[in-house]
Coordinates of C-alpha atoms in Angstrom, one line a residue:
Chain A
M1 CA -200.8 -53.6 34.0
R2 CA -202.5 -51.8 36.8
S3 CA -204.2 -55.0 37.8
V4 CA -201.0 -56.8 37.7
A5 CA -199.4 -54.3 40.1
G6 CA -202.5 -54.6 42.2
N7 CA -202.2 -58.3 42.5
L8 CA -198.6 -58.2 43.4
R9 CA -199.3 -55.6 46.1
R10 CA -202.3 -57.3 47.5
S11 CA -200.7 -60.6 47.6
R12 CA -197.6 -59.2 49.4
R13 CA -199.7 -57.3 51.8
A14 CA -201.6 -60.4 52.7
R15 CA -198.4 -62.2 53.2
R16 CA -197.0 -59.5 55.3
I17 CA -200.0 -59.4 57.5
G18 CA -199.8 -63.1 58.1
L19 CA -196.1 -62.9 58.9
T20 CA -196.7 -60.0 61.3
A21 CA -199.5 -62.0 63.1
A22 CA -197.3 -65.1 63.4
L23 CA -194.4 -63.0 64.8
L24 CA -196.8 -61.3 67.3
L25 CA -198.0 -64.8 68.4
L26 CA -194.4 -65.9 68.9
G27 CA -193.3 -62.6 70.5
G28 CA -193.8 -63.7 74.0
V29 CA -191.8 -66.8 73.7
G30 CA -188.4 -65.6 72.8
L31 CA -188.6 -64.7 69.2
V32 CA -185.9 -62.2 69.6
A33 CA -183.4 -64.8 70.3
I34 CA -184.5 -66.6 67.1
A35 CA -184.3 -63.5 65.1
G36 CA -180.8 -62.7 66.6
G37 CA -179.8 -66.1 65.2
A38 CA -181.3 -65.7 61.9
G39 CA -178.3 -64.3 60.5
S40 CA -176.0 -66.8 62.0
N41 CA -176.3 -70.0 60.1
A42 CA -176.0 -72.9 62.6
A43 CA -175.9 -75.6 60.0
S44 CA -172.9 -77.8 60.6
P45 CA -170.7 -78.6 57.6
R46 CA -172.3 -81.2 55.2
L47 CA -170.2 -84.3 54.8
S48 CA -172.5 -86.0 52.4
S49 CA -170.0 -87.3 49.9
A50 CA -166.4 -88.3 49.7
S51 CA -163.9 -85.5 50.1
A52 CA -162.1 -86.5 47.1
D53 CA -164.3 -85.0 44.4
P54 CA -165.1 -87.4 41.7
G55 CA -165.7 -84.6 39.2
A56 CA -162.5 -82.8 39.9
T57 CA -161.0 -83.4 36.5
G58 CA -163.8 -83.1 34.1
A59 CA -167.3 -81.8 33.4
S60 CA -170.2 -83.7 34.9
A61 CA -172.2 -86.2 32.9
D62 CA -175.2 -83.9 33.7
E63 CA -174.0 -81.7 30.8
S64 CA -176.0 -83.9 28.4
R65 CA -179.2 -82.6 30.1
L66 CA -178.5 -79.0 29.1
L67 CA -179.6 -77.0 26.2
P68 CA -177.0 -76.4 23.4
C69 CA -175.4 -72.9 23.6
T70 CA -176.7 -70.6 20.8
P71 CA -174.7 -67.7 19.5
A72 CA -175.6 -64.1 20.3
D73 CA -176.6 -63.2 16.7
E74 CA -179.2 -66.0 16.6
P75 CA -182.4 -66.5 18.6
A76 CA -181.9 -68.1 21.9
N77 CA -183.5 -71.6 22.4
F78 CA -185.7 -70.3 25.2
E79 CA -188.1 -67.3 25.7
T80 CA -186.4 -64.2 26.6
F81 CA -187.7 -61.1 28.2
S82 CA -186.6 -57.4 28.4
L83 CA -188.0 -54.0 29.5
G84 CA -187.9 -52.6 26.0
P85 CA -185.5 -49.9 24.8
D86 CA -185.7 -48.1 28.1
F87 CA -187.3 -48.2 31.5
S88 CA -188.0 -45.5 34.0
G89 CA -185.5 -43.1 32.5
L90 CA -182.8 -45.9 32.1
P91 CA -181.8 -46.8 28.5
M92 CA -180.9 -50.2 27.7
T93 CA -177.0 -50.0 27.6
A94 CA -175.9 -53.5 27.0
A95 CA -177.3 -56.8 25.8
L96 CA -175.3 -60.1 26.7
R97 CA -175.6 -63.7 25.6
V98 CA -173.8 -65.8 28.1
C99 CA -173.4 -69.6 27.9
E100 CA -170.7 -71.4 29.4
K101 CA -169.8 -75.1 29.8
L102 CA -170.9 -76.9 32.9
H103 CA -167.7 -77.1 35.0
A104 CA -166.9 -79.9 37.4
G105 CA -168.5 -79.3 40.7
D106 CA -170.8 -76.5 39.7
K107 CA -174.6 -77.2 40.2
V108 CA -175.7 -74.8 37.5
R109 CA -173.9 -73.2 34.7
A110 CA -174.5 -69.7 33.2
N111 CA -176.8 -69.8 30.3
Y112 CA -178.8 -66.6 29.8
V113 CA -179.7 -63.5 27.9
S114 CA -179.3 -60.2 29.7
Y115 CA -180.5 -56.7 29.2
I116 CA -178.8 -54.1 31.2
Y117 CA -180.3 -50.6 31.9
G118 CA -178.4 -47.6 32.8
S119 CA -174.7 -47.3 33.7
C120 CA -172.3 -47.1 36.5
E121 CA -169.0 -45.4 37.1
I122 CA -165.8 -47.2 37.7
A123 CA -163.3 -45.3 39.8
P124 CA -160.2 -46.0 41.7
P125 CA -160.7 -46.6 45.4
A126 CA -160.3 -43.5 47.6
G127 CA -156.6 -42.6 47.7
G128 CA -155.8 -45.2 45.2
K129 CA -154.1 -45.0 41.8
Y130 CA -155.3 -48.1 40.1
V131 CA -158.9 -49.3 39.3
D132 CA -159.5 -52.5 41.2
G133 CA -163.0 -54.1 40.3
G134 CA -166.1 -53.3 38.4
C135 CA -169.4 -51.7 39.2
Q136 CA -173.0 -53.0 38.9
P137 CA -175.4 -51.2 36.7
P138 CA -178.8 -49.9 38.2
L139 CA -181.0 -52.6 36.6
E140 CA -180.5 -55.9 34.8
V141 CA -183.0 -58.5 33.3
Q142 CA -181.7 -62.0 32.7
S143 CA -183.6 -64.8 31.1
W144 CA -182.6 -68.3 31.9
P145 CA -184.0 -71.7 30.6
S146 CA -185.9 -72.9 33.7
C147 CA -184.8 -76.5 32.9
E148 CA -181.3 -75.1 33.9
R149 CA -182.2 -72.6 36.6
S150 CA -185.2 -72.9 38.9
L151 CA -186.4 -72.2 42.3
A152 CA -185.5 -75.7 43.3
D153 CA -181.8 -75.1 42.8
Y154 CA -181.2 -72.8 45.6
T155 CA -179.7 -73.9 48.8
L156 CA -177.5 -72.2 51.6
E157 CA -175.4 -74.4 53.7
G158 CA -177.7 -77.3 53.1
L159 CA -180.9 -75.3 53.9
P160 CA -183.4 -73.6 51.6
Y161 CA -182.0 -70.3 50.4
P162 CA -183.8 -67.5 52.1
R163 CA -186.7 -66.0 49.9
E164 CA -189.9 -64.2 50.2
S165 CA -193.0 -64.7 48.0
A166 CA -193.8 -61.6 46.1
G167 CA -197.1 -62.9 44.8
H168 CA -197.8 -63.3 41.1
V169 CA -197.1 -61.2 38.0
G170 CA -199.7 -62.3 35.6
Q171 CA -199.8 -66.1 36.3
A172 CA -196.0 -66.3 37.1
P173 CA -195.1 -66.7 40.7
A174 CA -192.5 -64.1 41.9
F175 CA -190.0 -64.3 44.7
L176 CA -187.7 -61.8 46.3
F177 CA -184.1 -62.7 47.3
D178 CA -181.2 -61.0 48.8
G179 CA -182.9 -58.2 50.7
G180 CA -185.1 -57.3 47.8
S181 CA -182.2 -56.7 45.4
R182 CA -183.2 -59.8 43.3
L183 CA -186.6 -60.8 42.1
E184 CA -187.2 -63.9 40.1
M185 CA -190.3 -64.9 38.1
Y186 CA -191.1 -68.2 36.7
S187 CA -193.1 -68.1 33.5
G188 CA -193.4 -70.8 31.1
E189 CA -190.1 -72.4 30.5
T190 CA -188.1 -69.3 31.5
T191 CA -186.6 -68.1 34.8
I192 CA -186.7 -64.2 34.7
V193 CA -184.0 -62.8 37.2
I194 CA -184.1 -59.1 37.8
F195 CA -181.3 -57.3 39.6
G196 CA -181.6 -53.9 40.9
L197 CA -180.5 -51.5 43.7
S198 CA -183.8 -51.6 45.6
E199 CA -186.9 -53.7 46.1
K200 CA -189.0 -50.9 44.6
T201 CA -186.8 -50.9 41.3
V202 CA -187.2 -54.7 40.8
E203 CA -190.8 -54.8 41.5
G204 CA -191.5 -52.0 39.1
A205 CA -189.4 -53.7 36.5
A206 CA -191.1 -57.0 37.1
E207 CA -194.5 -55.5 36.0
A208 CA -193.0 -54.1 32.9
V209 CA -191.2 -57.1 31.3
R210 CA -192.2 -58.2 27.7
A211 CA -191.3 -61.1 25.7
E212 CA -188.9 -60.6 22.8
P213 CA -190.0 -62.2 19.5
E214 CA -189.0 -65.8 19.2
D215 CA -187.1 -65.2 15.9
A216 CA -185.1 -62.1 17.0
P217 CA -181.3 -62.5 17.7
A218 CA -180.6 -62.9 21.5
V219 CA -178.5 -59.9 21.5
E220 CA -180.5 -56.9 20.1
T221 CA -179.6 -53.2 20.0
A222 CA -182.0 -51.0 22.0
G223 CA -183.7 -49.7 19.0
K224 CA -184.7 -53.2 18.0
L225 CA -186.2 -54.4 21.4
S226 CA -189.8 -55.0 21.7
T227 CA -191.8 -51.7 22.3
S228 CA -195.1 -53.8 22.9
S229 CA -197.0 -53.5 26.2
P230 CA -195.8 -55.7 29.1
T231 CA -196.5 -59.3 28.3
P232 CA -199.0 -61.1 30.5
L233 CA -196.8 -63.7 32.0
A234 CA -197.7 -67.3 31.7
A235 CA -197.9 -69.9 34.6
P236 CA -194.7 -71.9 35.0
A237 CA -194.4 -75.0 32.9
P238 CA -195.2 -78.2 34.9
G239 CA -192.2 -79.3 36.8
S240 CA -190.3 -76.1 36.3
L241 CA -190.6 -74.8 39.8
G242 CA -189.5 -78.2 41.3
G243 CA -186.5 -78.4 39.0
E244 CA -188.1 -81.3 37.2
L245 CA -188.3 -79.8 33.8
Q246 CA -186.3 -81.5 31.2
C247 CA -184.5 -79.5 28.6
R248 CA -185.6 -80.3 25.1
Chain B
M1 CA -206.8 -53.6 92.3
P2 CA -208.7 -54.4 89.1
V3 CA -207.4 -51.3 87.8
K4 CA -203.8 -52.1 88.8
L5 CA -204.2 -55.6 87.3
R6 CA -205.3 -54.0 84.1
K7 CA -202.3 -51.8 84.1
I8 CA -199.9 -54.8 84.7
R9 CA -201.6 -56.7 81.9
G10 CA -201.4 -53.7 79.7
R11 CA -197.7 -53.4 80.4
L12 CA -197.2 -57.1 79.7
L13 CA -199.1 -56.9 76.4
A14 CA -197.1 -53.7 75.5
A15 CA -193.9 -55.5 76.3
M16 CA -194.9 -58.5 74.3
V17 CA -195.8 -56.4 71.3
A18 CA -192.5 -54.5 71.6
S19 CA -190.7 -57.7 71.8
A20 CA -192.3 -59.0 68.7
A21 CA -191.8 -55.6 66.9
A22 CA -188.2 -55.8 67.8
A23 CA -187.9 -59.3 66.5
L24 CA -189.6 -58.4 63.3
S25 CA -187.3 -55.5 62.9
L26 CA -184.2 -57.7 63.6
A27 CA -185.4 -60.4 61.4
T28 CA -186.0 -58.0 58.5
A29 CA -182.7 -56.3 59.0
A30 CA -181.0 -59.6 58.9
H31 CA -182.7 -60.8 55.8
A32 CA -182.2 -57.3 54.3
S33 CA -178.4 -57.2 54.7
L34 CA -177.4 -60.7 54.9
P35 CA -178.8 -62.7 52.0
L36 CA -176.1 -65.4 52.5
G37 CA -177.0 -65.6 56.2
F38 CA -173.3 -65.3 57.2
S39 CA -172.8 -62.4 55.0
G40 CA -174.0 -60.2 52.2
N41 CA -173.6 -61.7 48.7
Y42 CA -171.6 -58.9 47.1
T43 CA -168.7 -56.9 48.3
F44 CA -168.5 -53.1 48.4
G45 CA -165.9 -50.6 47.2
S46 CA -166.2 -48.2 50.1
S47 CA -166.9 -48.2 53.8
G48 CA -170.5 -48.1 54.9
C49 CA -171.5 -50.5 52.1
P50 CA -173.7 -48.2 50.1
S51 CA -176.1 -50.2 48.0
N52 CA -174.9 -48.7 44.7
N53 CA -171.3 -49.7 45.3
H54 CA -171.2 -53.5 44.7
V55 CA -167.9 -54.7 43.4
D56 CA -167.6 -58.6 43.5
P57 CA -169.9 -61.5 44.2
V58 CA -169.1 -63.6 47.3
N59 CA -168.5 -67.0 45.9
V60 CA -166.6 -69.0 48.6
L61 CA -167.4 -69.9 52.2
F62 CA -164.7 -71.6 54.4
R63 CA -165.9 -73.2 57.4
G64 CA -164.8 -75.6 60.1
T65 CA -162.9 -75.6 63.4
Q66 CA -159.9 -73.8 61.9
A67 CA -161.7 -71.6 59.4
Y68 CA -160.6 -68.2 61.0
A69 CA -159.5 -65.7 58.5
E70 CA -155.8 -65.8 59.2
N71 CA -155.7 -69.6 58.8
V72 CA -157.8 -69.4 55.7
A73 CA -155.3 -66.9 54.3
N74 CA -152.5 -69.3 55.2
Q75 CA -154.4 -72.2 53.6
V76 CA -154.9 -70.4 50.3
Q77 CA -151.3 -69.4 50.3
T78 CA -150.3 -73.1 50.9
H79 CA -152.7 -74.9 48.7
A80 CA -153.1 -72.3 45.8
G81 CA -149.8 -70.7 46.2
W82 CA -151.3 -67.2 46.3
S83 CA -148.8 -65.5 48.5
N84 CA -149.2 -61.8 47.5
G85 CA -151.1 -59.6 49.8
S86 CA -151.6 -56.5 47.7
G87 CA -154.9 -55.0 46.5
S88 CA -157.5 -52.5 47.3
T89 CA -159.7 -52.6 50.4
Q90 CA -163.1 -53.8 50.2
W91 CA -166.0 -54.2 52.5
L92 CA -168.8 -56.6 53.2
W93 CA -171.9 -57.1 55.4
V94 CA -171.1 -59.7 57.9
D95 CA -173.1 -61.5 60.7
T96 CA -171.8 -60.2 64.1
G97 CA -174.1 -62.5 66.0
S98 CA -176.2 -59.6 67.3
G99 CA -177.0 -58.1 63.8
S100 CA -175.0 -57.2 60.7
S101 CA -172.1 -54.9 60.3
C102 CA -170.3 -53.6 57.3
R103 CA -166.7 -54.7 57.8
Q104 CA -163.4 -54.3 56.1
M105 CA -161.8 -57.4 54.7
N106 CA -159.3 -59.1 57.0
Y107 CA -156.9 -60.5 54.5
Q108 CA -156.3 -60.9 50.8
R109 CA -154.2 -63.3 48.9
A110 CA -153.2 -63.1 45.2
S111 CA -151.1 -65.0 42.7
G112 CA -149.2 -62.0 41.6
G113 CA -148.7 -58.3 42.4
S114 CA -150.8 -55.2 41.8
L115 CA -149.5 -54.7 38.3
D116 CA -149.9 -58.4 37.3
S117 CA -152.9 -60.4 35.8
R118 CA -153.6 -62.7 38.7
F119 CA -155.9 -64.7 40.8
H120 CA -157.1 -62.9 43.8
I121 CA -159.3 -63.5 46.8
R122 CA -160.3 -61.1 49.7
L123 CA -161.3 -62.8 53.0
W124 CA -163.8 -61.7 55.7
W125 CA -164.1 -63.4 59.1
I126 CA -167.7 -63.8 60.2
P127 CA -167.8 -62.8 63.8
A128 CA -171.0 -64.6 64.7
S129 CA -169.2 -67.9 63.8
G130 CA -166.9 -69.8 66.3
G131 CA -166.1 -73.0 67.9
E132 CA -166.8 -75.9 65.6
H133 CA -168.4 -73.7 63.1
K134 CA -166.0 -71.0 62.3
K135 CA -166.6 -69.2 59.0
T136 CA -164.7 -66.9 56.6
A137 CA -166.1 -65.6 53.4
G138 CA -164.3 -64.9 50.1
D139 CA -164.6 -63.3 46.6
A140 CA -162.3 -65.4 44.5
H141 CA -161.7 -64.2 41.0
H142 CA -159.1 -64.0 38.2
E143 CA -158.3 -60.4 36.9
D144 CA -156.1 -58.9 34.2
F145 CA -154.1 -56.0 34.6
I146 CA -155.3 -53.4 31.9
W147 CA -152.7 -50.7 31.2
Y148 CA -155.2 -48.3 29.8
C149 CA -157.5 -48.3 32.8
P150 CA -155.1 -48.5 34.6
G151 CA -155.9 -51.2 36.9
H152 CA -157.5 -54.6 37.3
A153 CA -160.5 -55.8 35.3
V154 CA -162.1 -59.3 36.1
D155 CA -162.1 -61.5 33.1
S156 CA -165.2 -61.3 31.0
N157 CA -168.0 -63.7 30.7
G158 CA -167.4 -66.5 28.0
S159 CA -167.7 -70.2 27.2
G160 CA -164.7 -70.8 29.6
G161 CA -166.3 -68.9 32.5
S162 CA -165.9 -65.4 33.9
G163 CA -163.0 -64.5 36.0
F164 CA -165.3 -65.0 39.1
D165 CA -165.9 -68.5 38.0
Q166 CA -162.3 -69.2 37.2
G167 CA -161.1 -67.9 40.7
R168 CA -163.7 -70.1 42.4
W169 CA -162.7 -73.2 40.4
A170 CA -159.0 -72.5 41.2
I171 CA -159.8 -72.4 44.9
R172 CA -161.9 -75.5 44.4
Q173 CA -159.1 -77.5 42.7
A174 CA -156.4 -76.3 45.0
F175 CA -158.3 -77.3 48.2
I176 CA -159.4 -80.7 46.7
N177 CA -155.7 -81.3 45.9
G178 CA -154.7 -80.3 49.4
G179 CA -157.2 -83.0 50.8
H180 CA -160.1 -80.7 51.9
Y181 CA -163.7 -81.5 51.6
V182 CA -165.2 -79.2 49.0
D183 CA -169.0 -78.9 48.2
S184 CA -170.9 -76.5 46.0
E185 CA -174.3 -74.9 46.3
Y186 CA -176.2 -72.7 44.1
W187 CA -176.7 -69.0 45.4
G188 CA -177.8 -67.3 42.2
N189 CA -175.8 -64.1 42.7
T190 CA -175.4 -63.7 39.0
A191 CA -175.5 -59.9 38.6
N192 CA -173.2 -58.6 35.9
F193 CA -170.4 -56.1 36.7
H194 CA -169.0 -53.6 34.2
Q195 CA -165.2 -53.8 34.1
C196 CA -162.7 -51.0 33.2
D197 CA -161.9 -52.7 29.9
G198 CA -165.5 -52.3 28.8
D199 CA -166.3 -56.1 29.3
W200 CA -168.8 -57.5 31.6
A201 CA -168.2 -60.2 34.2
A202 CA -170.7 -62.2 36.4
S203 CA -170.4 -65.2 38.6
N204 CA -172.5 -68.1 37.4
G205 CA -174.1 -68.1 40.9
N206 CA -172.4 -71.2 42.4
G207 CA -171.2 -71.0 45.9
L208 CA -168.2 -73.1 47.1
L209 CA -168.2 -74.6 50.6
V210 CA -164.6 -75.4 51.7
S211 CA -164.0 -77.3 55.0
V212 CA -161.0 -76.2 57.1
Y213 CA -160.3 -78.3 60.0
H214 CA -156.6 -77.9 60.5
T215 CA -153.9 -75.2 60.5
S216 CA -151.0 -76.7 58.7
G217 CA -150.9 -77.1 54.9

């Protein structure tokens, strides 16, 4: 575990040094202007297909390429990961099996197993009488089949979605998204997605994930989650990073 | 003279390093707070956008020559029929052009009142956008009024999609029917949110891009 953490840190340190050096080189040629524009996406609207959406009234034919949905009380048909019964003082408070139909127009459907750690408080807004919306728990680990959700799926106004390499955990490449509040690892045929309130939290969790037994129901109570040591993560299956892995 | 030259060179070098450091700082800040470039990818329940106060995923971006917030609100009202303006205030990190700022929503539109189950969207103008590329971000969802909360809970995850997915689909269909070009992308903001009825709701991570190039219905 220590070496995994070390690998992650060393890899990220090297990347940051490289980034800093590159920025220093560019510093004299107006990089401030570029950085100022980094947040303003200059991409023009994409008009790559007809405005009348052919999939408006029904699910896409792509649904046939997806895995069948499995019920919560049966093993999922892809490898799932958790942080065990608790992590860093946060107990596992909810386990979810989410699988929806692919809806017309959507690129990716929800198909995952989630373990949620810790709790959050829902309160009416200041001065308000009624609750209006939910709250995000401190930590969540989602496992998706990588044939349905992969690094290749993300775009933002037609451009690659911003992400930052976070090195490897075991043999699984890791990437940070969304200002460090989301970390994804690509191991075997699973995309592991970790949501947390800080980069430190999600990186710590990344090094502590463990595989749940293949024959265990997708939704387990905390007491039945794996208490084994963190699992050495496998390299991504061929084609999974590029979105070419077929569901089977 | 050589000493003076060295001083000038030293100042130039210092200025370049400071410029690069500022650029690095700005770039980091932009990425840290604006995952979607134009805005953050989750709304906040209180001013200042504290990191532990996410409420809804951002799942729609309106863009085009007429995609300013007031017109988008009007278009939502025209095409979706969501004419009610009630609901709590939320905040979002938005791109101001010179950085990011936690801003209060500009408008909201819903298909019913505060005590109804309804479709609902809050809208934020993106100050950095303009001209041909105006942008307004939104958090479309369907929510049920739960008497024992009391208040609204976004519909839970299920085979028919969460309330966040249902809201986005409703906007998509309404604007397609209204003749707008609509496209989808995958943003991956699929974090789950605990709702007041005890259920969980998450977006499936798709982002809707809606073109707005006119002001009338």
